[in-house]
């Protein structure tokens, strides 16, 4: 009967019912059979771990049949418990092993050390290290590799490196383990250097190693080494499976090299939803929302089901374009409960509605969400602030305490941006001080930038300068740019020149700094100086970012540039503009030509103002939508003063509500006024 049971255990067990049958036979034999008992029990336990998801069952079998335990039985049990993530039971088995006066071997240590790492049992791991040395396994590559994994996962990277350096014959697994240790600790540069060392030893990396090193390049933005890895993979003949290919795509995406990302993506023979999602999110996060949506529609043709990350990319692209209808359609491709139960999806949906100017829908999703973390609250606070509902943002911030959610750095960025949009200087000062004094959140460069922006916009330029001087870190382009914006608003040319020197030193290639100073000179009719600045820009070959606006009509996003004539309805658009300006002049509108920053004739200035991209988008929407529809336009740059005045009057003479989202904030125009209160 023992021989039959052995054959059955070796070849006959394929289901859980077979397993229970074998267990019954072992129970019948256990009273009379002792010599082969442990061997048969070991076979049974292996099948039990393989067929059962519950580690309690093999644990009970082990203790019920345990009469004369040996190290092989314990190794099977410890390995099974670790593979089922039952690390606490693995540690208990080790204690039982030692109580039976058994000594661990080279099969025991790797799994025990993994359990110690996962439970952060550092002192027990140290004890095991001593035992590894005492039992003579300190030269065993598997035990040493497990030790370095244990030290790195417990945050002791220097000890892990000592163990690694002490391994006489390092294999790919050892190299990969130390590389992963450095990546886990943020040592991305060191991880890439170690990978080069692996190659110098003549070892051939596997896919897992390549994926981890590509991840290091992605996290550190190391495009140069990422490109080298791309060439190495192609030249070494390792090939690109779906995991390596997706990691390459992700690396190029994170480094902002979307052309290379698309090249790798198109060359992949096999693409899964993860790869498609990486590309869609990459386009959306790198300022290419139309390409993100185009790729999404391609993915739809492949009949792939949207996952969480693809949906986040689609909603982000729709938010960037202000495509409310398209985003709502995409949202309908997933069950609403997935948005309400998944904080990542829920936050993306809230952010989408907020950036499309539909805060009522954003708040509705927020109220229905089953789990609200700090990120979800931040999305609502930022959305309310962006849409001009600053007091409501303060109210949501107050709710965080009721849910026992501690605010973080992003929470205060949202609050301070809201104060900036509304000109609430005292509230801004209050929240800025309470960050560190009340909530123990250390202000970062972003918070100082918000405060400088708030003070500068309010005309408190001296206080803004003093705040910059008191900063614990060196001011960056965001901080100086905020001060320069205040100089422009209040026409302090002298201070602007000083600020510009700082900006040029930090970003000598950025034409925006030169253009802003030129704008200040032009607004003060200092045309010669403005022209000198622009000549400098021209000589250095720098180009100003062209104004671009998007408007969605019937689920299709239309793009307009300044002076655009490429649209199929261009003739009708300009006819509508002429009619509009005729009505506006009758309503008392005069083009604010000081916003045209060249010394040209007044009539020509008016022409340039009339061709701004947001005016073209609005004219198109007026001839293409129903009279009751809200017009939603997104612009990549700040709305100029003339457009702001003109759109206020357009909302009055047409009776239409017009929402403009520029690169700074929302403007909701209705009945001749704007939600920003002319403070922007």
XYZ file of C-alpha atoms in Angstrom, residues 243-563:
321
model
C 7.795 43.315 -20.351
C 11.080 44.751 -21.629
C 9.281 46.594 -24.431
C 6.789 48.152 -22.032
C 9.618 49.169 -19.695
C 11.430 50.834 -22.599
C 8.258 52.714 -23.522
C 7.800 53.774 -19.898
C 11.419 54.931 -19.656
C 11.140 57.131 -22.746
C 7.777 58.451 -21.549
C 9.169 59.402 -18.130
C 12.124 61.112 -19.833
C 9.764 63.069 -22.096
C 11.024 61.466 -25.308
C 7.673 60.561 -26.853
C 9.096 60.059 -30.358
C 11.357 57.259 -29.110
C 8.549 55.847 -26.979
C 6.310 55.616 -30.049
C 9.129 54.038 -32.091
C 9.548 51.259 -29.521
C 5.781 50.879 -29.163
C 5.208 50.514 -32.909
C 8.033 47.965 -33.199
C 6.567 45.682 -30.522
C 5.013 42.537 -31.994
C 3.007 41.876 -28.846
C 1.320 44.654 -26.888
C -0.790 44.214 -23.777
C -3.061 46.754 -22.085
C -0.205 47.861 -19.812
C 1.844 48.955 -22.822
C -1.078 50.792 -24.427
C -1.799 52.504 -21.094
C 1.835 53.611 -20.742
C 1.720 55.296 -24.150
C -1.667 56.947 -23.583
C -0.607 58.265 -20.190
C 2.723 59.342 -21.669
C 1.092 61.479 -24.341
C -1.295 62.990 -21.787
C 1.408 63.776 -19.213
C 3.811 65.216 -21.806
C 1.381 67.815 -23.109
C 0.156 65.868 -26.159
C -3.513 65.263 -25.340
C -4.735 64.897 -28.929
C -2.176 62.149 -29.591
C -3.292 60.427 -26.373
C -6.886 60.343 -27.582
C -5.913 59.228 -31.082
C -4.017 56.281 -29.595
C -6.960 55.532 -27.314
C -9.230 55.224 -30.345
C -6.663 52.893 -31.954
C -6.731 50.763 -28.817
C -10.524 50.615 -29.016
C -10.198 49.038 -32.480
C -8.049 46.287 -30.927
C -10.995 45.419 -28.620
C -8.855 45.794 -25.505
C -10.719 46.493 -22.288
C -9.735 49.740 -20.595
C -7.776 49.370 -17.381
C -7.375 51.908 -14.609
C -4.213 53.505 -16.006
C -5.494 53.874 -19.563
C -8.628 55.540 -18.231
C -6.549 57.943 -16.136
C -4.613 58.885 -19.281
C -7.801 59.393 -21.308
C -9.421 61.539 -18.609
C -6.205 63.546 -18.233
C -6.139 64.212 -21.996
C -9.818 65.208 -22.008
C -9.185 67.491 -19.031
C -6.282 69.138 -20.843
C -8.496 69.826 -23.868
C -11.625 70.677 -21.905
C -13.411 67.856 -23.762
C -16.308 67.327 -21.342
C -18.543 65.304 -23.687
C -15.725 63.039 -24.841
C -14.605 62.419 -21.268
C -18.143 61.571 -20.211
C -18.371 59.079 -23.065
C -15.050 57.485 -22.074
C -16.178 57.323 -18.448
C -19.181 55.294 -19.570
C -16.861 52.528 -20.798
C -16.204 51.536 -17.175
C -18.579 50.744 -14.340
C -19.202 53.784 -12.162
C -18.460 51.709 -9.052
C -14.861 51.300 -10.251
C -14.463 55.076 -10.034
C -16.125 55.265 -6.629
C -14.084 52.426 -5.084
C -10.699 53.185 -6.692
C -9.083 56.388 -5.331
C -6.823 56.701 -8.405
C -9.740 56.558 -10.834
C -11.938 58.706 -8.603
C -9.258 61.390 -8.325
C -8.757 61.392 -12.115
C -12.503 61.808 -12.656
C -12.755 64.640 -10.122
C -9.764 66.362 -11.711
C -11.308 65.927 -15.188
C -14.612 67.526 -14.182
C -12.842 70.316 -12.304
C -10.612 71.196 -15.253
C -13.621 71.174 -17.575
C -15.275 73.736 -15.297
C -17.962 71.339 -14.076
C -17.379 71.465 -10.335
C -20.940 70.310 -9.578
C -20.177 66.924 -11.173
C -16.763 66.814 -9.500
C -18.334 67.348 -6.096
C -20.995 64.734 -6.823
C -18.299 62.117 -7.483
C -16.426 63.252 -4.362
C -19.503 62.787 -2.170
C -20.220 59.298 -3.558
C -16.673 57.948 -3.244
C -16.356 55.030 -0.839
C -12.836 55.828 0.268
C -11.401 59.332 0.472
C -7.718 59.815 1.023
C -5.598 62.951 1.034
C -5.103 62.827 -2.750
C -8.865 62.838 -3.353
C -9.336 65.832 -1.018
C -6.463 67.626 -2.751
C -8.120 67.185 -6.155
C -11.342 68.767 -4.869
C -9.563 71.621 -3.101
C -7.450 72.423 -6.178
C -10.479 72.156 -8.444
C -12.555 74.533 -6.323
C -9.658 76.986 -6.105
C -9.058 76.824 -9.859
C -12.737 77.487 -10.555
C -12.823 80.505 -8.250
C -14.742 78.845 -5.375
C -12.047 79.639 -2.830
C -14.266 79.787 0.264
C -15.695 76.384 -0.650
C -12.120 75.076 -0.920
C -11.514 76.317 2.622
C -14.621 74.400 3.713
C -13.440 71.134 2.143
C -10.085 71.622 3.841
C -11.935 71.849 7.147
C -13.620 68.493 6.447
C -10.257 66.733 6.272
C -9.923 66.943 10.043
C -13.339 65.310 10.519
C -12.164 62.330 8.456
C -8.854 62.257 10.369
C -6.917 62.930 7.152
C -3.715 64.911 7.586
C -3.044 67.518 4.873
C 0.175 67.299 2.868
C 2.235 69.686 0.748
C -0.175 69.505 -2.207
C -3.116 70.438 0.005
C -1.531 73.774 0.832
C -0.477 74.385 -2.767
C -4.161 74.200 -3.685
C -5.199 76.504 -0.853
C -2.503 79.078 -1.582
C -3.268 79.043 -5.322
C -6.898 79.743 -4.445
C -5.848 82.677 -2.305
C -3.730 83.948 -5.199
C -6.612 83.750 -7.690
C -8.945 85.633 -5.355
C -6.389 88.092 -3.980
C -6.941 86.897 -0.397
C -3.640 88.076 1.052
C -4.503 87.646 4.737
C -5.905 84.152 4.197
C -2.787 83.224 2.255
C -0.563 84.437 5.075
C -2.656 82.446 7.558
C -2.434 79.146 5.678
C 1.251 79.623 4.912
C 2.066 80.101 8.597
C -0.229 77.306 9.768
C 1.554 74.796 7.522
C 4.534 74.438 9.819
C 3.090 75.825 13.072
C -0.116 73.762 13.140
C 0.165 70.882 10.653
C 3.917 70.205 10.785
C 4.246 70.489 6.997
C 7.497 72.114 5.916
C 6.983 74.745 3.177
C 8.638 73.837 -0.124
C 9.722 75.995 -3.039
C 6.199 75.638 -4.518
C 4.598 77.169 -1.432
C 7.027 80.087 -1.454
C 6.256 80.548 -5.144
C 2.521 80.731 -4.380
C 3.092 83.309 -1.652
C 5.352 85.458 -3.839
C 2.703 85.290 -6.577
C -0.030 86.284 -4.106
C 1.915 89.221 -2.705
C 3.191 90.410 -6.086
C -0.264 90.347 -7.694
C -1.604 92.375 -4.762
C 1.081 95.011 -5.362
C 3.072 94.094 -2.243
C 6.289 93.844 -4.221
C 8.587 94.816 -1.343
C 7.073 92.149 0.924
C 7.416 89.633 -1.903
C 11.105 90.543 -2.299
C 11.707 90.201 1.439
C 10.030 86.773 1.420
C 12.387 85.634 -1.339
C 15.371 86.837 0.687
C 14.167 84.903 3.749
C 13.666 81.598 1.904
C 15.734 78.684 3.253
C 16.437 77.552 -0.314
C 17.623 79.331 -3.445
C 14.797 80.872 -5.471
C 13.998 79.062 -8.717
C 12.354 80.201 -11.955
C 8.864 79.729 -10.501
C 9.537 82.147 -7.641
C 11.265 84.780 -9.765
C 8.653 84.331 -12.471
C 5.887 85.030 -9.953
C 7.601 88.246 -8.893
C 8.116 89.236 -12.534
C 4.411 88.713 -13.188
C 3.622 91.156 -10.385
C 6.063 93.649 -11.884
C 4.214 93.428 -15.186
C 0.817 93.852 -13.546
C 1.943 96.923 -11.605
C 4.376 98.154 -14.285
C 7.449 98.232 -12.066
C 9.989 98.185 -14.905
C 13.000 98.788 -12.675
C 12.334 95.768 -10.468
C 11.423 93.677 -13.529
C 14.853 94.276 -15.038
C 16.502 93.015 -11.832
C 14.271 89.938 -11.728
C 14.883 89.195 -15.381
C 18.639 88.983 -14.786
C 17.986 86.247 -12.239
C 15.708 84.404 -14.647
C 18.106 84.628 -17.575
C 20.864 83.246 -15.354
C 18.658 80.277 -14.456
C 17.121 79.723 -17.899
C 19.062 81.578 -20.605
C 17.291 79.547 -23.311
C 13.742 80.496 -22.260
C 12.272 83.142 -24.555
C 9.388 83.754 -22.154
C 11.554 85.798 -19.792
C 12.658 88.104 -22.591
C 9.122 88.393 -23.955
C 7.674 89.373 -20.580
C 10.208 92.169 -20.132
C 9.467 93.293 -23.674
C 5.771 93.324 -22.794
C 6.458 95.576 -19.813
C 8.425 98.018 -21.974
C 5.711 97.952 -24.646
C 2.914 98.561 -22.157
C 4.822 101.673 -21.072
C 5.367 102.683 -24.734
C 9.126 102.147 -24.505
C 9.134 100.679 -27.985
C 12.840 100.937 -28.709
C 13.774 98.947 -25.599
C 11.065 96.398 -26.334
C 12.420 95.963 -29.858
C 15.971 95.461 -28.529
C 14.754 92.640 -26.310
C 12.922 90.986 -29.198
C 15.990 91.362 -31.406
C 17.986 89.484 -28.765
C 15.399 86.704 -28.851
C 15.581 86.597 -32.647
C 19.395 86.539 -32.751
C 19.508 83.638 -30.277
C 17.001 81.723 -32.386
C 14.459 81.490 -29.560
C 10.789 81.265 -30.427
C 7.774 82.283 -28.390
C 5.213 79.563 -27.731
C 2.249 80.342 -30.024
C -1.145 80.888 -28.462
C -3.390 77.856 -28.975
C -7.008 77.230 -27.981
C -9.216 74.140 -28.052
C -12.995 73.888 -28.095
C -15.105 70.710 -28.144
C -18.173 70.493 -30.383
C -20.178 67.258 -30.706
C -17.401 65.229 -29.103
C -14.728 66.510 -31.509
C -11.943 68.801 -30.286
C -11.071 71.691 -32.633
C -7.733 73.490 -32.371
C -7.055 77.138 -33.227
C -3.816 79.124 -33.403
C -3.497 82.911 -33.481
C -4.558 84.127 -36.935
